[in-house]
Amino acid sequence: NYHVTSGQNATFYLEQHDTGHTTKRVIDGGDDLPRGARITYFLAEPAVGEASLTISEADGTVIETFSSTIPPDKKVRHGLYITAEAGMNSFQWPMTYPSGVKMVDTDYHERPAGPLAKPGEYQATLTVGDWSMTQTFSLLKDPRVSTSDDDLAEQFDLLIEIQHKLSAIATGVNTIRSLKRQLGEWTARLADDESAAEAIAAANYLSEQLHLVELRLVQPELTSDGDSLNYREMLFEKLSDLPPVVSSADARPTTQSYAVYEKLAGQADEQLAALDAVLTGDLASLNGKLSDLGVGIIGV
């Protein structure tokens, strides 16, 4: 592949490692320094069982734990992993908080990315069996950046709030899709049962209500970037466009960024509240009808 930098094309290979890290080998130019905090550790022998590396804030609040147990199936791997071989091992922490909730039944909608960690003190704890060791380290602000720590903290707070809202939307969509699948299965099973006509009608109505909420939360027709030319972006997509704006510079968020977030978050809260109302109302009523028929109820 290649990319343009300072008016020149740079050809490179992108290597994907089993740990989830990527290495860019530039063919016709210099290599950048690896991004992140490098943590090295020596093991006299390979770890027996799982080893883990936990990154925490200064007060011990866990940010993320990375395991040495790498799933054989690449499709189920998520995030980064560590090595635990005999000899010197190293791990490159990208200095970001973990990603949010993954939306199911879509390859287009990614997990909401975690924000860049603030300058400050952190801890790395390596655990192998019953043994563990903790080392503190510092993330320093670029000396060329004059932005105050308070402004950077404000930027971080807004980014993490956006991520949490996107995760809430993804969780709501996942709930809807799970319920719609169950409703379809029960409707098919009860199709030949005349006594289930009322329950089937209630199930179809509930499915329609869930679908309406889903279409306001996310655009399911989006499968590639070009699809946004044909289909309207909904709340998840619109809100996903905000973090790149907020994190585009080492500066506190703009007034406009806050205004956009408050508007979109408010609309998302309305739809999530509508979903809760459907769950406590229509779904509860349908489950009562299914119970009267002597069949299983639909779980959230």
Short mmCIF file of C-alpha atoms in Angstrom, two decimals:
data_model
loop_
_atom_site.label_atom_id
_atom_site.label_comp_id
_atom_site.label_asym_id
_atom_site.label_seq_id
_atom_site.Cartn_x
_atom_site.Cartn_y
_atom_site.Cartn_z
CA ASN A 1 0.00 0.00 0.00
CA TYR A 2 1.07 3.62 -0.08
CA HIS A 3 0.16 6.94 1.44
CA VAL A 4 0.97 10.55 0.66
CA THR A 5 3.19 12.49 3.04
CA SER A 6 4.68 15.93 2.41
CA GLY A 7 3.81 15.63 -1.25
CA GLN A 8 5.56 12.28 -1.72
CA ASN A 9 4.26 8.73 -2.00
CA ALA A 10 5.59 6.30 0.59
CA THR A 11 5.25 2.62 -0.23
CA PHE A 12 4.89 0.27 2.72
CA TYR A 13 3.96 -3.20 3.88
CA LEU A 14 1.54 -3.49 6.79
CA GLU A 15 2.17 -6.57 8.92
CA GLN A 16 -0.54 -7.85 11.27
CA HIS A 17 0.81 -9.73 14.28
CA ASP A 18 -1.04 -12.35 16.31
CA THR A 19 -1.03 -9.96 19.28
CA GLY A 20 -3.16 -7.50 17.29
CA HIS A 21 -0.31 -5.03 16.79
CA THR A 22 0.57 -3.83 13.30
CA THR A 23 3.99 -2.93 11.93
CA LYS A 24 4.37 -0.61 8.98
CA ARG A 25 7.56 -1.29 6.99
CA VAL A 26 8.20 1.63 4.66
CA ILE A 27 10.04 0.55 1.51
CA ASP A 28 11.17 3.92 0.13
CA GLY A 29 11.37 6.05 3.25
CA GLY A 30 12.17 6.05 6.94
CA ASP A 31 10.13 4.32 9.60
CA ASP A 32 8.27 6.21 12.30
CA LEU A 33 8.93 5.40 15.93
CA PRO A 34 6.36 2.93 17.29
CA ARG A 35 3.42 4.80 18.82
CA GLY A 36 2.76 4.20 22.48
CA ALA A 37 4.44 3.20 25.72
CA ARG A 38 6.77 0.23 25.41
CA ILE A 39 6.67 -2.21 28.33
CA THR A 40 9.36 -4.89 28.45
CA TYR A 41 9.56 -7.89 30.78
CA PHE A 42 11.81 -10.92 31.10
CA LEU A 43 10.53 -14.41 31.84
CA ALA A 44 12.97 -17.15 32.78
CA GLU A 45 10.60 -19.71 31.26
CA PRO A 46 7.36 -19.67 29.28
CA ALA A 47 4.26 -18.88 31.31
CA VAL A 48 2.20 -21.89 32.31
CA GLY A 49 -1.40 -20.96 31.69
CA GLU A 50 -2.50 -17.39 31.16
CA ALA A 51 -0.35 -14.34 31.81
CA SER A 52 -1.82 -10.85 31.86
CA LEU A 53 -0.69 -7.25 31.77
CA THR A 54 -2.97 -4.67 33.37
CA ILE A 55 -2.69 -0.93 32.75
CA SER A 56 -4.15 1.20 35.53
CA GLU A 57 -4.46 4.82 36.48
CA ALA A 58 -2.38 6.16 39.37
CA ASP A 59 -5.16 5.43 41.90
CA GLY A 60 -5.42 1.81 40.76
CA THR A 61 -8.45 2.23 38.50
CA VAL A 62 -8.04 -0.44 35.82
CA ILE A 63 -7.95 0.85 32.26
CA GLU A 64 -7.52 -2.45 30.42
CA THR A 65 -6.09 -5.93 30.90
CA PHE A 66 -4.26 -7.70 28.08
CA SER A 67 -4.05 -11.50 28.06
CA SER A 68 -1.48 -13.92 26.65
CA THR A 69 -4.27 -16.32 25.64
CA ILE A 70 -4.78 -15.60 21.94
CA PRO A 71 -7.88 -17.27 20.39
CA PRO A 72 -6.92 -19.47 17.44
CA ASP A 73 -9.81 -18.06 15.39
CA LYS A 74 -8.85 -14.58 14.23
CA LYS A 75 -12.51 -13.65 13.86
CA VAL A 76 -13.09 -13.79 17.62
CA ARG A 77 -9.96 -11.87 18.57
CA HIS A 78 -10.47 -8.39 19.90
CA GLY A 79 -7.95 -5.76 20.87
CA LEU A 80 -4.35 -6.52 21.78
CA TYR A 81 -2.62 -9.47 23.41
CA ILE A 82 0.73 -9.98 25.12
CA THR A 83 3.43 -12.60 24.67
CA ALA A 84 4.65 -14.75 27.56
CA GLU A 85 7.60 -16.61 26.08
CA ALA A 86 10.91 -17.44 27.72
CA GLY A 87 13.30 -14.52 27.46
CA MET A 88 12.61 -10.85 26.79
CA ASN A 89 9.06 -9.87 25.88
CA SER A 90 7.71 -6.46 24.98
CA PHE A 91 4.28 -4.89 24.66
CA GLN A 92 3.40 -1.61 22.98
CA TRP A 93 0.49 0.06 24.77
CA PRO A 94 -1.09 2.57 22.35
CA MET A 95 -1.95 4.88 25.27
CA THR A 96 -5.66 4.64 24.54
CA TYR A 97 -8.60 3.49 26.63
CA PRO A 98 -10.41 0.32 25.50
CA SER A 99 -12.99 0.32 22.75
CA GLY A 100 -16.69 0.26 23.55
CA VAL A 101 -19.53 -2.16 22.81
CA LYS A 102 -19.57 -3.91 19.42
CA MET A 103 -22.81 -3.74 17.48
CA VAL A 104 -23.91 -7.19 16.33
CA ASP A 105 -24.89 -8.24 12.80
CA THR A 106 -22.73 -5.63 11.11
CA ASP A 107 -19.19 -5.46 9.79
CA TYR A 108 -19.44 -1.75 9.02
CA HIS A 109 -20.18 -0.34 12.46
CA GLU A 110 -17.02 -0.63 14.55
CA ARG A 111 -16.60 -0.50 18.30
CA PRO A 112 -16.48 3.11 19.57
CA ALA A 113 -12.79 3.89 19.97
CA GLY A 114 -11.33 4.78 23.35
CA PRO A 115 -9.73 8.21 23.83
CA LEU A 116 -6.03 8.94 24.22
CA ALA A 117 -4.89 8.75 27.84
CA LYS A 118 -4.17 12.03 29.60
CA PRO A 119 -0.66 13.03 30.68
CA GLY A 120 0.02 11.69 34.15
CA GLU A 121 1.06 8.70 36.22
CA TYR A 122 0.06 5.14 35.36
CA GLN A 123 0.79 1.59 36.49
CA ALA A 124 1.61 -1.62 34.62
CA THR A 125 1.03 -4.90 36.48
CA LEU A 126 2.30 -8.16 35.02
CA THR A 127 0.70 -11.31 36.42
CA VAL A 128 2.00 -14.83 35.75
CA GLY A 129 0.33 -17.52 37.82
CA ASP A 130 0.52 -16.51 41.49
CA TRP A 131 3.31 -13.99 40.83
CA SER A 132 2.79 -10.36 39.92
CA MET A 133 4.81 -7.18 39.76
CA THR A 134 3.76 -3.54 39.37
CA GLN A 135 5.79 -0.76 37.79
CA THR A 136 4.75 2.89 37.60
CA PHE A 137 5.41 5.06 34.56
CA SER A 138 4.55 8.52 33.29
CA LEU A 139 2.93 9.77 30.11
CA LEU A 140 4.40 13.17 29.32
CA LYS A 141 2.87 15.94 27.29
CA ASP A 142 4.71 16.97 24.14
CA PRO A 143 6.86 19.93 25.25
CA ARG A 144 5.78 21.81 22.12
CA VAL A 145 2.14 21.71 23.26
CA SER A 146 1.09 24.61 25.47
CA THR A 147 -2.43 23.30 26.16
CA SER A 148 -3.11 23.08 29.89
CA ASP A 149 -3.73 19.76 31.63
CA ASP A 150 -7.21 20.99 32.54
CA ASP A 151 -8.07 21.55 28.88
CA LEU A 152 -6.72 18.12 27.93
CA ALA A 153 -8.74 16.59 30.76
CA GLU A 154 -11.85 18.34 29.44
CA GLN A 155 -11.17 16.91 25.99
CA PHE A 156 -10.75 13.42 27.46
CA ASP A 157 -13.96 13.71 29.49
CA LEU A 158 -16.03 14.64 26.44
CA LEU A 159 -14.49 11.86 24.33
CA ILE A 160 -15.18 9.22 26.98
CA GLU A 161 -18.74 10.54 27.37
CA ILE A 162 -19.30 10.25 23.62
CA GLN A 163 -17.92 6.71 23.68
CA HIS A 164 -20.25 5.72 26.51
CA LYS A 165 -23.23 7.11 24.63
CA LEU A 166 -22.24 5.23 21.46
CA SER A 167 -21.90 2.06 23.53
CA ALA A 168 -25.36 2.65 24.99
CA ILE A 169 -26.76 2.97 21.47
CA ALA A 170 -24.95 -0.21 20.37
CA THR A 171 -26.30 -2.05 23.42
CA GLY A 172 -29.82 -0.88 22.59
CA VAL A 173 -29.49 -2.00 18.96
CA ASN A 174 -28.11 -5.37 20.09
CA THR A 175 -31.13 -5.80 22.37
CA ILE A 176 -33.51 -4.92 19.56
CA ARG A 177 -31.90 -7.34 17.12
CA SER A 178 -31.90 -10.15 19.66
CA LEU A 179 -35.59 -9.59 20.41
CA LYS A 180 -36.54 -9.36 16.73
CA ARG A 181 -34.79 -12.68 16.11
CA GLN A 182 -36.63 -14.32 19.00
CA LEU A 183 -39.94 -12.83 17.90
CA GLY A 184 -39.48 -14.23 14.41
CA GLU A 185 -38.69 -17.67 15.77
CA TRP A 186 -41.72 -17.75 18.08
CA THR A 187 -44.04 -16.45 15.36
CA ALA A 188 -42.91 -19.22 13.03
CA ARG A 189 -43.36 -21.88 15.73
CA LEU A 190 -46.87 -20.73 16.62
CA ALA A 191 -48.04 -20.07 13.06
CA ASP A 192 -50.24 -23.21 12.93
CA ASP A 193 -51.69 -22.75 16.42
CA GLU A 194 -55.09 -21.04 16.18
CA SER A 195 -55.09 -20.25 19.89
CA ALA A 196 -51.89 -18.22 19.40
CA ALA A 197 -53.40 -15.70 16.98
CA GLU A 198 -53.50 -12.94 19.60
CA ALA A 199 -49.92 -13.63 20.68
CA ILE A 200 -48.71 -13.61 17.05
CA ALA A 201 -50.41 -10.29 16.42
CA ALA A 202 -48.80 -8.85 19.55
CA ALA A 203 -45.42 -10.22 18.47
CA ASN A 204 -45.72 -8.63 15.02
CA TYR A 205 -46.69 -5.31 16.53
CA LEU A 206 -43.79 -5.47 18.99
CA SER A 207 -41.37 -6.28 16.18
CA GLU A 208 -42.58 -3.25 14.23
CA GLN A 209 -42.12 -0.96 17.24
CA LEU A 210 -38.62 -2.29 17.83
CA HIS A 211 -37.73 -1.83 14.17
CA LEU A 212 -38.82 1.81 14.25
CA VAL A 213 -36.57 2.53 17.22
CA GLU A 214 -33.69 0.67 15.58
CA LEU A 215 -33.98 2.74 12.39
CA ARG A 216 -33.69 5.93 14.42
CA LEU A 217 -30.64 4.69 16.31
CA VAL A 218 -28.63 3.27 13.40
CA GLN A 219 -28.69 2.97 9.62
CA PRO A 220 -28.55 -0.79 8.93
CA GLU A 221 -28.14 -0.27 5.19
CA LEU A 222 -24.61 1.08 5.61
CA THR A 223 -22.10 -1.60 4.64
CA SER A 224 -19.33 0.57 3.16
CA ASP A 225 -18.28 4.22 3.23
CA GLY A 226 -19.92 5.00 -0.10
CA ASP A 227 -23.33 3.88 1.14
CA SER A 228 -23.75 7.18 2.99
CA LEU A 229 -24.40 8.75 -0.43
CA ASN A 230 -27.54 6.63 -0.77
CA TYR A 231 -28.73 6.20 2.80
CA ARG A 232 -29.19 8.75 5.54
CA GLU A 233 -26.90 8.53 8.55
CA MET A 234 -28.72 8.08 11.84
CA LEU A 235 -27.75 8.76 15.45
CA PHE A 236 -24.94 6.20 15.78
CA GLU A 237 -23.27 7.35 12.56
CA LYS A 238 -23.74 11.05 13.30
CA LEU A 239 -22.35 10.75 16.80
CA SER A 240 -19.45 8.63 15.51
CA ASP A 241 -18.37 11.60 13.38
CA LEU A 242 -17.84 13.79 16.46
CA PRO A 243 -14.77 12.21 18.17
CA PRO A 244 -12.45 12.92 15.21
CA VAL A 245 -13.43 16.59 15.50
CA VAL A 246 -12.94 16.75 19.28
CA SER A 247 -9.57 14.96 19.11
CA SER A 248 -8.30 16.74 15.99
CA ALA A 249 -6.08 19.08 18.04
CA ASP A 250 -4.49 19.30 21.50
CA ALA A 251 -7.16 21.70 22.70
CA ARG A 252 -10.29 21.86 24.82
CA PRO A 253 -13.48 21.00 22.94
CA THR A 254 -15.20 23.81 21.11
CA THR A 255 -18.59 25.18 22.11
CA GLN A 256 -19.98 23.72 18.89
CA SER A 257 -18.71 20.25 19.79
CA TYR A 258 -20.56 20.36 23.08
CA ALA A 259 -23.70 21.62 21.33
CA VAL A 260 -23.62 18.81 18.77
CA TYR A 261 -23.06 16.20 21.46
CA GLU A 262 -25.87 17.48 23.66
CA LYS A 263 -28.28 17.50 20.74
CA LEU A 264 -27.42 14.01 19.48
CA ALA A 265 -27.13 12.51 22.97
CA GLY A 266 -30.53 13.94 23.86
CA GLN A 267 -32.08 12.37 20.76
CA ALA A 268 -30.40 9.06 21.57
CA ASP A 269 -31.73 9.17 25.13
CA GLU A 270 -35.24 9.69 23.78
CA GLN A 271 -34.99 6.58 21.60
CA LEU A 272 -33.41 4.49 24.37
CA ALA A 273 -36.21 5.60 26.68
CA ALA A 274 -38.74 4.58 24.01
CA LEU A 275 -37.02 1.19 23.86
CA ASP A 276 -37.29 0.80 27.63
CA ALA A 277 -40.99 1.64 27.42
CA VAL A 278 -41.49 -1.06 24.80
CA LEU A 279 -39.63 -3.59 26.94
CA THR A 280 -41.59 -2.83 30.10
CA GLY A 281 -44.90 -2.51 28.28
CA ASP A 282 -45.41 -4.42 25.02
CA LEU A 283 -42.80 -7.09 25.69
CA ALA A 284 -44.10 -7.76 29.19
CA SER A 285 -47.63 -8.04 27.80
CA LEU A 286 -46.52 -10.45 25.07
CA ASN A 287 -44.66 -12.61 27.56
CA GLY A 288 -47.86 -12.84 29.56
CA LYS A 289 -49.68 -14.16 26.50
CA LEU A 290 -46.90 -16.65 25.76
CA SER A 291 -46.99 -17.83 29.36
CA ASP A 292 -50.75 -18.43 29.09
CA LEU A 293 -50.05 -20.59 26.02
CA GLY A 294 -47.61 -22.64 28.05
CA VAL A 295 -44.57 -21.73 25.95
CA GLY A 296 -41.32 -20.01 26.87
CA ILE A 297 -41.07 -16.30 27.29
CA ILE A 298 -38.82 -13.93 25.35
CA GLY A 299 -35.76 -12.77 27.27
CA VAL A 300 -33.88 -9.51 26.86
#
